[in-house]
Short mmCIF file of C-alpha atoms in Angstrom, two decimals:
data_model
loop_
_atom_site.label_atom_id
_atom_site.label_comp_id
_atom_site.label_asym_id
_atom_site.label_seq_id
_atom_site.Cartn_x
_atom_site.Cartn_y
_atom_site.Cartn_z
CA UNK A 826 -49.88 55.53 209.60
CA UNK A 827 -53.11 55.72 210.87
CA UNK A 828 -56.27 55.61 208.87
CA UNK A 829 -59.08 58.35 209.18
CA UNK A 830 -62.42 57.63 210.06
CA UNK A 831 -64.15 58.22 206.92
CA UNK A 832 -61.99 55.34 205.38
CA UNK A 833 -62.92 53.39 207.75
CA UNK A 834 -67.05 53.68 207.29
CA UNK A 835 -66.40 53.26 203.96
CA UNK A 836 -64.37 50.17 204.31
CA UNK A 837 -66.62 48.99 206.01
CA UNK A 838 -70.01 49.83 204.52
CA UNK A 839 -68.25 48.86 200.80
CA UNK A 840 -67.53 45.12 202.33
CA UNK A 841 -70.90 44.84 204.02
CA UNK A 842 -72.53 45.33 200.66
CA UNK A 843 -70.38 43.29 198.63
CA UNK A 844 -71.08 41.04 201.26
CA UNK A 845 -74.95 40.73 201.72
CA UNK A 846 -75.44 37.47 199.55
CA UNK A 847 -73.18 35.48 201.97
CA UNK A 848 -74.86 36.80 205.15
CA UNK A 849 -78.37 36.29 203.94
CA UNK A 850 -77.69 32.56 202.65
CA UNK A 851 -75.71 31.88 205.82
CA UNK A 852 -78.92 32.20 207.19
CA UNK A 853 -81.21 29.06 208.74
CA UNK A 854 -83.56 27.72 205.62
CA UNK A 855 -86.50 26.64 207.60
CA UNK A 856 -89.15 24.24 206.75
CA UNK A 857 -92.11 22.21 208.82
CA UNK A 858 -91.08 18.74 208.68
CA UNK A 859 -90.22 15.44 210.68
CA UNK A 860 -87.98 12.84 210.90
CA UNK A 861 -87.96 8.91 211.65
CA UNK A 862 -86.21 7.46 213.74
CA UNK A 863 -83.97 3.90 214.05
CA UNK A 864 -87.15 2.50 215.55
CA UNK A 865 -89.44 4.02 213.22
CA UNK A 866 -91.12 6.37 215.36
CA UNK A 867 -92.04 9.84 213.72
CA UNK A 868 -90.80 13.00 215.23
CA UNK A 869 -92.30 16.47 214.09
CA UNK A 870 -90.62 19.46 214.31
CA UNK A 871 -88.47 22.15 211.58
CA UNK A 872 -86.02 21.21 209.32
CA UNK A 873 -83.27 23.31 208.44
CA UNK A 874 -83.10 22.74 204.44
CA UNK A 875 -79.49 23.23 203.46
CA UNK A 876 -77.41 22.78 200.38
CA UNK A 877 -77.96 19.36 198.34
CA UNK A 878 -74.71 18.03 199.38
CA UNK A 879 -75.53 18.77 203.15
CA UNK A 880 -78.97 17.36 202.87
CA UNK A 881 -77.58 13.93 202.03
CA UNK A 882 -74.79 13.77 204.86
CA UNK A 883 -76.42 15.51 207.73
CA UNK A 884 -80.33 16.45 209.00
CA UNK A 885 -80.50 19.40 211.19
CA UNK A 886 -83.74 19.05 213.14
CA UNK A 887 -85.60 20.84 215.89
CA UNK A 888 -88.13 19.12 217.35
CA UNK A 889 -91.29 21.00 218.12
CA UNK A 890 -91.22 22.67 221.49
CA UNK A 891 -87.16 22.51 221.76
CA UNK A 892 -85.08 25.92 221.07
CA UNK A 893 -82.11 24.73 219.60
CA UNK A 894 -81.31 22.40 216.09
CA UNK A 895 -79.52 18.83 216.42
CA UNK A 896 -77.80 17.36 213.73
CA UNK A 897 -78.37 13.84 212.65
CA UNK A 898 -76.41 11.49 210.55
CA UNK A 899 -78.06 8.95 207.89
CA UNK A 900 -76.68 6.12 210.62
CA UNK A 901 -78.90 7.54 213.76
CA UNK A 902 -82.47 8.07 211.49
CA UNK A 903 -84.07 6.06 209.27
CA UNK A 904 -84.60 9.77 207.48
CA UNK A 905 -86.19 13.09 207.47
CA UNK A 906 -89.33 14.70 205.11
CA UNK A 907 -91.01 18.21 204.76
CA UNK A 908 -94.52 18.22 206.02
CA UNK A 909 -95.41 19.50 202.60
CA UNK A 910 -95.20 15.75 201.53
CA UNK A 911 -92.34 16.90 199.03
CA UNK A 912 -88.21 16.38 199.79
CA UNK A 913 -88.29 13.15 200.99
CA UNK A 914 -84.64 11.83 202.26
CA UNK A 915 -83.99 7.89 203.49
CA UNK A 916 -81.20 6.67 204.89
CA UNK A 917 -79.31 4.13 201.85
CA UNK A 918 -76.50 2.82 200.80
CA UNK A 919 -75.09 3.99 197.61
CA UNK A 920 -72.08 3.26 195.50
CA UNK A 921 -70.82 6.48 194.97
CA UNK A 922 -67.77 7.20 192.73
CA UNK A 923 -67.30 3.57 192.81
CA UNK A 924 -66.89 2.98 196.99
CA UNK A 925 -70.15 2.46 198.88
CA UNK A 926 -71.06 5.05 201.15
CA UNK A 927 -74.33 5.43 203.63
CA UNK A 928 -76.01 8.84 202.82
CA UNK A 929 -79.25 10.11 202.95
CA UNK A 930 -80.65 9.46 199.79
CA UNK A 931 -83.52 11.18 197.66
CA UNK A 932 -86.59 8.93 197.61
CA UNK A 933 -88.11 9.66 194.07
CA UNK A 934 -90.76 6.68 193.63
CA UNK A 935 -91.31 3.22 195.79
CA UNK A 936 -92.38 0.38 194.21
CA UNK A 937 -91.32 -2.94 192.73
CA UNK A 938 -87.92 -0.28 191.63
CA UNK A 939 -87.26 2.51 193.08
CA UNK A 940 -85.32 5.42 192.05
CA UNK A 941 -83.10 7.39 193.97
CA UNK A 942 -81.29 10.81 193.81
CA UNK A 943 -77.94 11.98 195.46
CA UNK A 944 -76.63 15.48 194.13
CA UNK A 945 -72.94 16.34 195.71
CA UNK A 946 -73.71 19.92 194.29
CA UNK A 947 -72.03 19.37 190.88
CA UNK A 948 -73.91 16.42 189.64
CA UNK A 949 -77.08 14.47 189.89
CA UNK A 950 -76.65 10.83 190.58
CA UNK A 951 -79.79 8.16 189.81
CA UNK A 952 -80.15 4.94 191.22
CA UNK A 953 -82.67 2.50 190.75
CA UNK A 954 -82.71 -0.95 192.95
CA UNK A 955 -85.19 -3.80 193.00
CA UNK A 956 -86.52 -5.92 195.21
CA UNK A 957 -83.49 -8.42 195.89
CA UNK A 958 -81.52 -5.59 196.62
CA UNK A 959 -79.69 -5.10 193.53
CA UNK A 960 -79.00 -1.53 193.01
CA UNK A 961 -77.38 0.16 189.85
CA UNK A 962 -76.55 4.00 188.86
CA UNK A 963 -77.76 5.28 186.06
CA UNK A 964 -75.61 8.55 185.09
CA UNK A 965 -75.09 7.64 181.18
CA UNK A 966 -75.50 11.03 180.21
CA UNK A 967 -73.23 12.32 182.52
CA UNK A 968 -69.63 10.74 181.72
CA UNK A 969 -67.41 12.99 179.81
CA UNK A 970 -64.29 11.85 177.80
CA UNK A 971 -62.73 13.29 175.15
CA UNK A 972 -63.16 10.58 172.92
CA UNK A 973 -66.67 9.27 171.42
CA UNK A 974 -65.74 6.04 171.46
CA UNK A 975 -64.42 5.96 174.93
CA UNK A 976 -67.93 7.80 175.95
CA UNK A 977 -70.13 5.41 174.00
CA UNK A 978 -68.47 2.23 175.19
CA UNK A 979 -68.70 3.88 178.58
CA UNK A 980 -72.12 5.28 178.53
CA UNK A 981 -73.04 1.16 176.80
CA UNK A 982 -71.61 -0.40 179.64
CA UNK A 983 -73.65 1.59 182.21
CA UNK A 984 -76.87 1.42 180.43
CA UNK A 985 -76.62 -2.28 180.23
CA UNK A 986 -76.05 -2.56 184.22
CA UNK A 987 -79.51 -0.81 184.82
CA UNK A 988 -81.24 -2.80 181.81
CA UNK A 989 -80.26 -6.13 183.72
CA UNK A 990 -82.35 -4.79 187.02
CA UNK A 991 -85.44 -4.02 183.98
CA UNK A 992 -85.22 -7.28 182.51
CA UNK A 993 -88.88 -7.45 182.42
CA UNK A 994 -89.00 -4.78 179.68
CA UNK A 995 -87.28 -6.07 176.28
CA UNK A 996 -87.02 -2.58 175.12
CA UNK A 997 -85.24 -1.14 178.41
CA UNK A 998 -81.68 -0.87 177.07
CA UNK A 999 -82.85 1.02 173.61
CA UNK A 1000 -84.91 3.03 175.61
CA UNK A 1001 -82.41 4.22 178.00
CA UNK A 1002 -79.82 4.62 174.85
CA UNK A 1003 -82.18 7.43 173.16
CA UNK A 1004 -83.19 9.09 176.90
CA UNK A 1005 -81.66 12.55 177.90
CA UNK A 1006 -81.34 10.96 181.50
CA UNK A 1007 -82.49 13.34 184.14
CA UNK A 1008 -84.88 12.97 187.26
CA UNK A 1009 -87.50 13.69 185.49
CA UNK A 1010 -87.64 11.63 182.59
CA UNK A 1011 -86.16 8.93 184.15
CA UNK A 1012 -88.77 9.27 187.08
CA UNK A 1013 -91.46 8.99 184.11
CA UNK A 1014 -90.12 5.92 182.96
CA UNK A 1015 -89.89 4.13 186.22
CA UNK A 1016 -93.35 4.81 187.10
CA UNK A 1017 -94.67 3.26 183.45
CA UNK A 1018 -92.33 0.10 184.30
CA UNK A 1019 -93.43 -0.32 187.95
CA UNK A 1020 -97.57 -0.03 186.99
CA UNK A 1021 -97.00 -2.38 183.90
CA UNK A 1022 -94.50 -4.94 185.18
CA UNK A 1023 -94.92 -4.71 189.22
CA UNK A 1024 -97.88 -4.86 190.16
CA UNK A 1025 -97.57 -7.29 192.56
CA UNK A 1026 -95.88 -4.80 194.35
CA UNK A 1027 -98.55 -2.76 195.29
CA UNK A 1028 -98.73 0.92 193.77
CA UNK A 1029 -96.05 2.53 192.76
CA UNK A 1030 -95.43 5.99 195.58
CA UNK A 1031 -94.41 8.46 193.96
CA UNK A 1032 -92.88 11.04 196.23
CA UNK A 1033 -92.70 14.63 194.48
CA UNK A 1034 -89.83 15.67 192.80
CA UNK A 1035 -89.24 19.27 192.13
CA UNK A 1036 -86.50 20.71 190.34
CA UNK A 1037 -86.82 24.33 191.29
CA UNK A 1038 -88.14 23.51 195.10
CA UNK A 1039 -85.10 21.33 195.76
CA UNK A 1040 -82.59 23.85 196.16
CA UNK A 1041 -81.51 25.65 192.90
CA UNK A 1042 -78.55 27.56 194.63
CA UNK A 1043 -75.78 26.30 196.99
CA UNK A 1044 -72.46 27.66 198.13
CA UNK A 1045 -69.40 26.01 198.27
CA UNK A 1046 -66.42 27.60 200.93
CA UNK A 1047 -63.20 27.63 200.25
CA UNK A 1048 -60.63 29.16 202.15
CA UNK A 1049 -56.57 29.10 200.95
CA UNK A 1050 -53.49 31.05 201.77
CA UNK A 1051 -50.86 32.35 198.60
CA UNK A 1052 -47.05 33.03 198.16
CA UNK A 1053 -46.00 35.23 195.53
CA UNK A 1054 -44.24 38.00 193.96
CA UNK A 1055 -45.11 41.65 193.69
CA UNK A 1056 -43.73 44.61 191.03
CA UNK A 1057 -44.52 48.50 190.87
CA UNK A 1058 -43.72 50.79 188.05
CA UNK A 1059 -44.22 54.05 187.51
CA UNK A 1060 -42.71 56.58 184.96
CA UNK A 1061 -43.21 59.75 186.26
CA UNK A 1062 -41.75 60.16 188.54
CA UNK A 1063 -39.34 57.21 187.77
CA UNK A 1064 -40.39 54.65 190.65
CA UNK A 1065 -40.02 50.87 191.29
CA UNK A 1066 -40.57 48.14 193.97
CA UNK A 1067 -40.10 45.08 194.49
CA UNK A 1068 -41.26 42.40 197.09
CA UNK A 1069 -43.06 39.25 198.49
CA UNK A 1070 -46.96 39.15 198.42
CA UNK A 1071 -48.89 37.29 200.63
CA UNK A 1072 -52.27 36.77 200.67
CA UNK A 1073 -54.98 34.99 203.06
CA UNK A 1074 -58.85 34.12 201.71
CA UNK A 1075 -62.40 32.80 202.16
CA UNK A 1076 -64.61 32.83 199.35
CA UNK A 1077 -67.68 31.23 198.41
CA UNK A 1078 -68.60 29.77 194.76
CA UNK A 1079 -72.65 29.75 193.95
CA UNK A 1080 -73.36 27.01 192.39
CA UNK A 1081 -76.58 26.99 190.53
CA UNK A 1082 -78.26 23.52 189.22
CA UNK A 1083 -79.05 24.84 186.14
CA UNK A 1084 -74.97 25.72 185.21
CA UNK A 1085 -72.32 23.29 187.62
CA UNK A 1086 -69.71 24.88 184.90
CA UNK A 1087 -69.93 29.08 185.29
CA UNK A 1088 -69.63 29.36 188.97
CA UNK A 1089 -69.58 33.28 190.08
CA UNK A 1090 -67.72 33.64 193.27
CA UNK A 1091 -67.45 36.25 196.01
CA UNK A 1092 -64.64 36.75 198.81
CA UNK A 1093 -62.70 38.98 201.50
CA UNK A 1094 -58.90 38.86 201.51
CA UNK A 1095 -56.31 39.97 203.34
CA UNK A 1096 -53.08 41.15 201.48
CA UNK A 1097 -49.72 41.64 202.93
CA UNK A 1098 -47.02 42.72 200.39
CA UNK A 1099 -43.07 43.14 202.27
CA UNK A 1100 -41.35 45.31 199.83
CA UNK A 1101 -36.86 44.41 199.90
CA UNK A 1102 -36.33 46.98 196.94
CA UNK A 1103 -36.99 50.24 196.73
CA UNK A 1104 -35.65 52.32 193.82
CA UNK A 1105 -36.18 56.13 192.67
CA UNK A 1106 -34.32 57.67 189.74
CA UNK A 1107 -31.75 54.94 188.80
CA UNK A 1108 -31.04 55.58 192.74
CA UNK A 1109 -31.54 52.38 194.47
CA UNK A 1110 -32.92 53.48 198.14
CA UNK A 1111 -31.61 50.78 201.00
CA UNK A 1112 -34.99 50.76 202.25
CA UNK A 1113 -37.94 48.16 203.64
CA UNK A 1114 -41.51 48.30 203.13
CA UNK A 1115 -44.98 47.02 204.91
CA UNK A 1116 -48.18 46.96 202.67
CA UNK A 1117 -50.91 45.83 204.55
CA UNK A 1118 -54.70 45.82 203.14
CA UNK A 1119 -58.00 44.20 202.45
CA UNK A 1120 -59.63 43.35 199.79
CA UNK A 1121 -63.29 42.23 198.84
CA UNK A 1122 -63.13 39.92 195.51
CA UNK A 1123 -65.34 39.27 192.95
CA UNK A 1124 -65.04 37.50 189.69
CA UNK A 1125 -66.54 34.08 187.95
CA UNK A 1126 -64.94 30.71 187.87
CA UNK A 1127 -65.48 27.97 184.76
CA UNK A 1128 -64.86 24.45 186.23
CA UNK A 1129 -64.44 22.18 183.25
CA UNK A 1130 -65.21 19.07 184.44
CA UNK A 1131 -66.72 19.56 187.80
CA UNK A 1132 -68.01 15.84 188.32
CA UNK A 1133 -64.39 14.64 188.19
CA UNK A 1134 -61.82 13.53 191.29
CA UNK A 1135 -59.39 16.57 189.15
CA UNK A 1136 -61.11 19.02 187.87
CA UNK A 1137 -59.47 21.78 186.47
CA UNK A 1138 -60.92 25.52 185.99
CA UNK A 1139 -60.01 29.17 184.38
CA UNK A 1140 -60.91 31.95 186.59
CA UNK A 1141 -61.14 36.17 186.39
CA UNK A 1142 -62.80 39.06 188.07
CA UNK A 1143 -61.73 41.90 190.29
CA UNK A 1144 -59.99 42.48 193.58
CA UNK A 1145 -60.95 46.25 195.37
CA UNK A 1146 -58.85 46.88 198.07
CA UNK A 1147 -58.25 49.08 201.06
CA UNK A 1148 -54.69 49.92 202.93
CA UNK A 1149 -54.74 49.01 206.89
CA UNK A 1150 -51.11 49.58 207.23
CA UNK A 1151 -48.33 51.15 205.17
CA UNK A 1152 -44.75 52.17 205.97
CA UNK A 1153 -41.22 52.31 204.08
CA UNK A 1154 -37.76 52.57 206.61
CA UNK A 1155 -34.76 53.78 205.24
CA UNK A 1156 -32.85 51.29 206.47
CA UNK A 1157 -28.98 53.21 207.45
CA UNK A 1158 -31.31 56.09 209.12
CA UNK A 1159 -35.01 54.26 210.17
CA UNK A 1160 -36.54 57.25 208.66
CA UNK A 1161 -40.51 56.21 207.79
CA UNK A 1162 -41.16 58.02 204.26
CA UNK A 1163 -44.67 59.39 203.88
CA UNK A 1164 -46.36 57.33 201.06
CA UNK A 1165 -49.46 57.50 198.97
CA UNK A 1166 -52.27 55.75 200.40
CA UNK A 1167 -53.58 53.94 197.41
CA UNK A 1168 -49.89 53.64 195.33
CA UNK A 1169 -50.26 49.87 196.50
CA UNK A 1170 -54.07 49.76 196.98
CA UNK A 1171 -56.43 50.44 194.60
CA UNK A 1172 -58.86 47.93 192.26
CA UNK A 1173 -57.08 44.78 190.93
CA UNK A 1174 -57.96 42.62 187.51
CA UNK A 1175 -56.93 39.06 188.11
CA UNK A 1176 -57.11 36.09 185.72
CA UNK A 1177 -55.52 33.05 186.25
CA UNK A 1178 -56.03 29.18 186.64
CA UNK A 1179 -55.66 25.58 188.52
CA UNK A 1180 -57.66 22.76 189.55
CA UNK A 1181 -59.81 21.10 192.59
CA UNK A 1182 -58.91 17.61 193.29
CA UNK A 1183 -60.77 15.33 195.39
CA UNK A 1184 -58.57 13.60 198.10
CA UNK A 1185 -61.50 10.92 200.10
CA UNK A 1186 -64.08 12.89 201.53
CA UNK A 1187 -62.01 16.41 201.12
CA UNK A 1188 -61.22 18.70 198.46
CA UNK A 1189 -57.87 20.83 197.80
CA UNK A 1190 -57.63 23.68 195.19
CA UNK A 1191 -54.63 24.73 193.89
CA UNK A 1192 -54.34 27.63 191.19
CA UNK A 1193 -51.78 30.23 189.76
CA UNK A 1194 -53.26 33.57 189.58
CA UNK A 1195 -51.65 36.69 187.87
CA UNK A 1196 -53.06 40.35 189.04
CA UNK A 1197 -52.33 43.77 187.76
CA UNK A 1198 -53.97 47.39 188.72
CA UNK A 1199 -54.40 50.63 186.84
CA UNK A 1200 -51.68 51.99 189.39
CA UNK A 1201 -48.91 49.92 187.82
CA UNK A 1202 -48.63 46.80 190.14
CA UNK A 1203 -48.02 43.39 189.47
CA UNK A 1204 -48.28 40.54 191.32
CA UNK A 1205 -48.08 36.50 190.17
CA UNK A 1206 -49.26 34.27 193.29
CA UNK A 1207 -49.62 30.71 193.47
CA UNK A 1208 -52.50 29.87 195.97
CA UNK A 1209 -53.33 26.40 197.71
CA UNK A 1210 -56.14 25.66 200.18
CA UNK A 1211 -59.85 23.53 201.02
CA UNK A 1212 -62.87 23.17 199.96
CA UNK A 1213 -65.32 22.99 202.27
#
C-alpha cells in the first residue's frame, strides 16, 4: 500500500523534532586549547570537548592551521588542556574497578599529593598519590550495599588506604570519616594538607575545577534488536490477531551529573510485526499479515545502581509510530484485504525492565519490555543489545 505524501512530511518533520537534541549534541564541542606531547613539546590548536568518559580515553585535537581533528590516546601524549587554564587532562595510570588501566586523568592540584579525577559518566572517581608513587582511590561515599555494616566496614577499609598516603596528618582518617567526599571538598582538603605538611614540595598548583564547566550532560548510545509477541483485540467489530514482533533501535540516555539514577532517553525504531492469525467473528481467516512501521521513542530510565559491573533499571515512556508497509493475504486465494492504516500504528505506553552489565571494556543491556496502545494492541518483547 503506498503511503501519501502528506504522511510522509509529517513523518518526517514529527521525527526531526523529536530528534533535535541528538543532532545538536552530535555536534563538535569546540574549545582553544593544546596538547603535550611524549617529548613534552606543546602543541596549540582546538580541542573537541566531549563527554567525561571520552575525555579520559581519547583527545580529539586540531592543530592550528590543519582542517581536520586527530584523535589521540593517553599512550601517544603526555595530555591535553583548554587555553582557558581550566580542564586539565594527564596521561596516568589508575586502578580502576580494581585492574589498572592508562587513561587520561583529571589533574585537580600538584603538589607533595595530588588529586586526581576520572568520571566514566556514572561516577566520579578520586585519587590522590604521593611522591613515591603510591596512589590510592578515595570513593568512600560512593559504595552502595544493602547492608550498613557491609558499607561501613567497606567505606573503613577505603578510608584507611588514603589515610596511610596522609600519614603526616593524625587527624586524616576522622576527617575523611565525617567528609561528604566530592571534588570539591576533597580538593579543599588536599590543598590545606599540601601547604601545611609539603612544603618542601614547592606550592601546591591548583588547576581549576569546575563542576558546571566540566560537562554537566553526556549521552550514552545504545543500540539493540527485540523478539517478541504481538496481540490485537477489538470488540466491535469482533477482531483479533496474532503474531511475531520484531523490533530494531538506537537510542540515547542523557546523563546529567547532577542525577546518574533518572536518565531520560530518546530513540527511533523500526517495528516489524508478521501476523500467522487472523480471526473475524468466531471465523478464523487462513490469512498472513506484514506490519511494517517506525517509531520515535521517548520515555525515562531509573538505573539503580549505575556504578556497578550489573546494574539493573525500571524503565517507561511512549512509543509514536508511523506505518511504512501494511498488507494481509488470504492465503487459499492471495487476495490483499484493504486495512486501516493506524489499526497497528498509533502511540504506544511501554513499561518494562532489565539490567546493563559490564563485560571488560563493553557494556550489554538486556530488558523485558511490555507495550500496549489505545487501539487494543499488545506486545511483550524481550530486547538485548550494546552500549556504546
Amino acid at each position: 500500500m503506498k503511503i501519501k505524501r502528506t504522511k510522509i512530511r509529517r513523518l518526517t518533520l514529527c521525527t526531526i523534532l523529536l530528534l533535535c537534541p541528538l543532532l545538536l549534541t552530535a555536534q563538535e564541542n569546540p574549545y582553544e586549547g593544546y596538547i603535550i606531547t611524549l617529548h613534552g613539546d606543546t602543541l596549540h590548536g582546538t580541542i573537541d570537548y566531549l563527554s567525561d568518559q571520552k575525555n579520559a580515553t581519547e583527545c580529539r585535537f586540531k592543530a592550528s592551521g590543519e582542517s581536520s581533528f586527530v584523535s589521540y590516546t593517553p599512550d601517544e601524549i603526555s595530555g591535553y588542556r583548554l587555553a582557558d587554564e581550566s580542564i586539565f587532562y594527564v596521561s596516568r595510570i589508575l586502578p580502576i574497578n580494581g585492574k589498572e588501566q592508562l587513561v587520561f586523568a583529571e589533574y585537580l592540584i600538584k603538589g607533595g599529593i595530588d588529586l586526581y579525577r576520572y568520571n566514566d559518566d556514572t561516577l566520579d572517581h578520586l585519587y590522590i598519590s604521593d611522591s613515591h608513587g603510591h596512589i590510592c582511590e578515595i570513593r568512600a561515599d560512593a559504595i552502595v550495599s544493602h547492608q550498613e555494616r557491609d558499607q561501613q566496614l567497606s567505606k573503613r577499609s577505603a578510608i584507611g588506604k588514603a589515610a596511610a598516603i596522609l600519614e603526616k596528618d593524625a587527624q586524616a582518617m576522622e576527617r575523611l570519616w565525617k567528609m561528604n567526599i566530592k571534588a570539591s571538598t576533597l580538593s579543599q582538603y588536599i590543598q590545606e594538607y599540601n601547604r601545611q605538611y609539603c612544603k618542601e614540595a614547592g606550592d601546591c598548583i591548583v588547576y581549576h575545577y569546575d563542576a558546571k564547566s566540566s560537562n554537566p550532560l553526556s549521552i550514552r548510545w545504545y543500540a539493540g534488536i527485540g523478539f517478541g509477541m504481538m496481540r490485537y483485540t477489538d470488540n466491535d467489530p469482533d477482531v483479533s490477531a496474532k503474531g511475531n514482533h520484531y523490533i530494531l533501535s538506537v537510542n540515547a540516555d542523557f546523563i546529567t551529573r547532577n542525577n546518574k539514577h533518572l536518565i531520560p532517553q530518546l530513540g527511533v525504531e523500526l517495528i516489524y510485526n508478521r501476523i500467522h492469525r487472523y480471526q473475524v467473528d468466531d471465523l478464523h481467516i487462513n490469512a498472513k499479515g506484514e506490519y511494517i512501521g517506525l517509531g520515535v521513542s521517548y520515555g525515562v530510565m531509573y538505573q539503580f545502581v549505575p556504578q556497578n559491573k550489573v546494574s539493573p533499571f525500571f524503565k517507561a515512556g511512549a512509543i509514536s509510530a508511523w506505518p511504512l508497509k501494511e498488507k494481509l493475504t488470504d492465503r487459499s486465494t492471495d487476495k490483499e484485504y484493504q486495512q486501516n492504516a493506524q489499526k497497528f500504528f498509533g502511540t504506544y505506553f511501554y513499561a518494562g525492565g532489565g539490567t546493563d552489565l559490564k563485560i571488560g571494556n563493553k557494556a550489554v543491556r538486556i530488558d523485558l519490555t511490555y507495550r500496549f496502545s489505545f487501539n487494543k494492541e499488545r506486545v511483550i518483547a524481550l530486547k538485548a543489545g550494546l552500549i556504546f
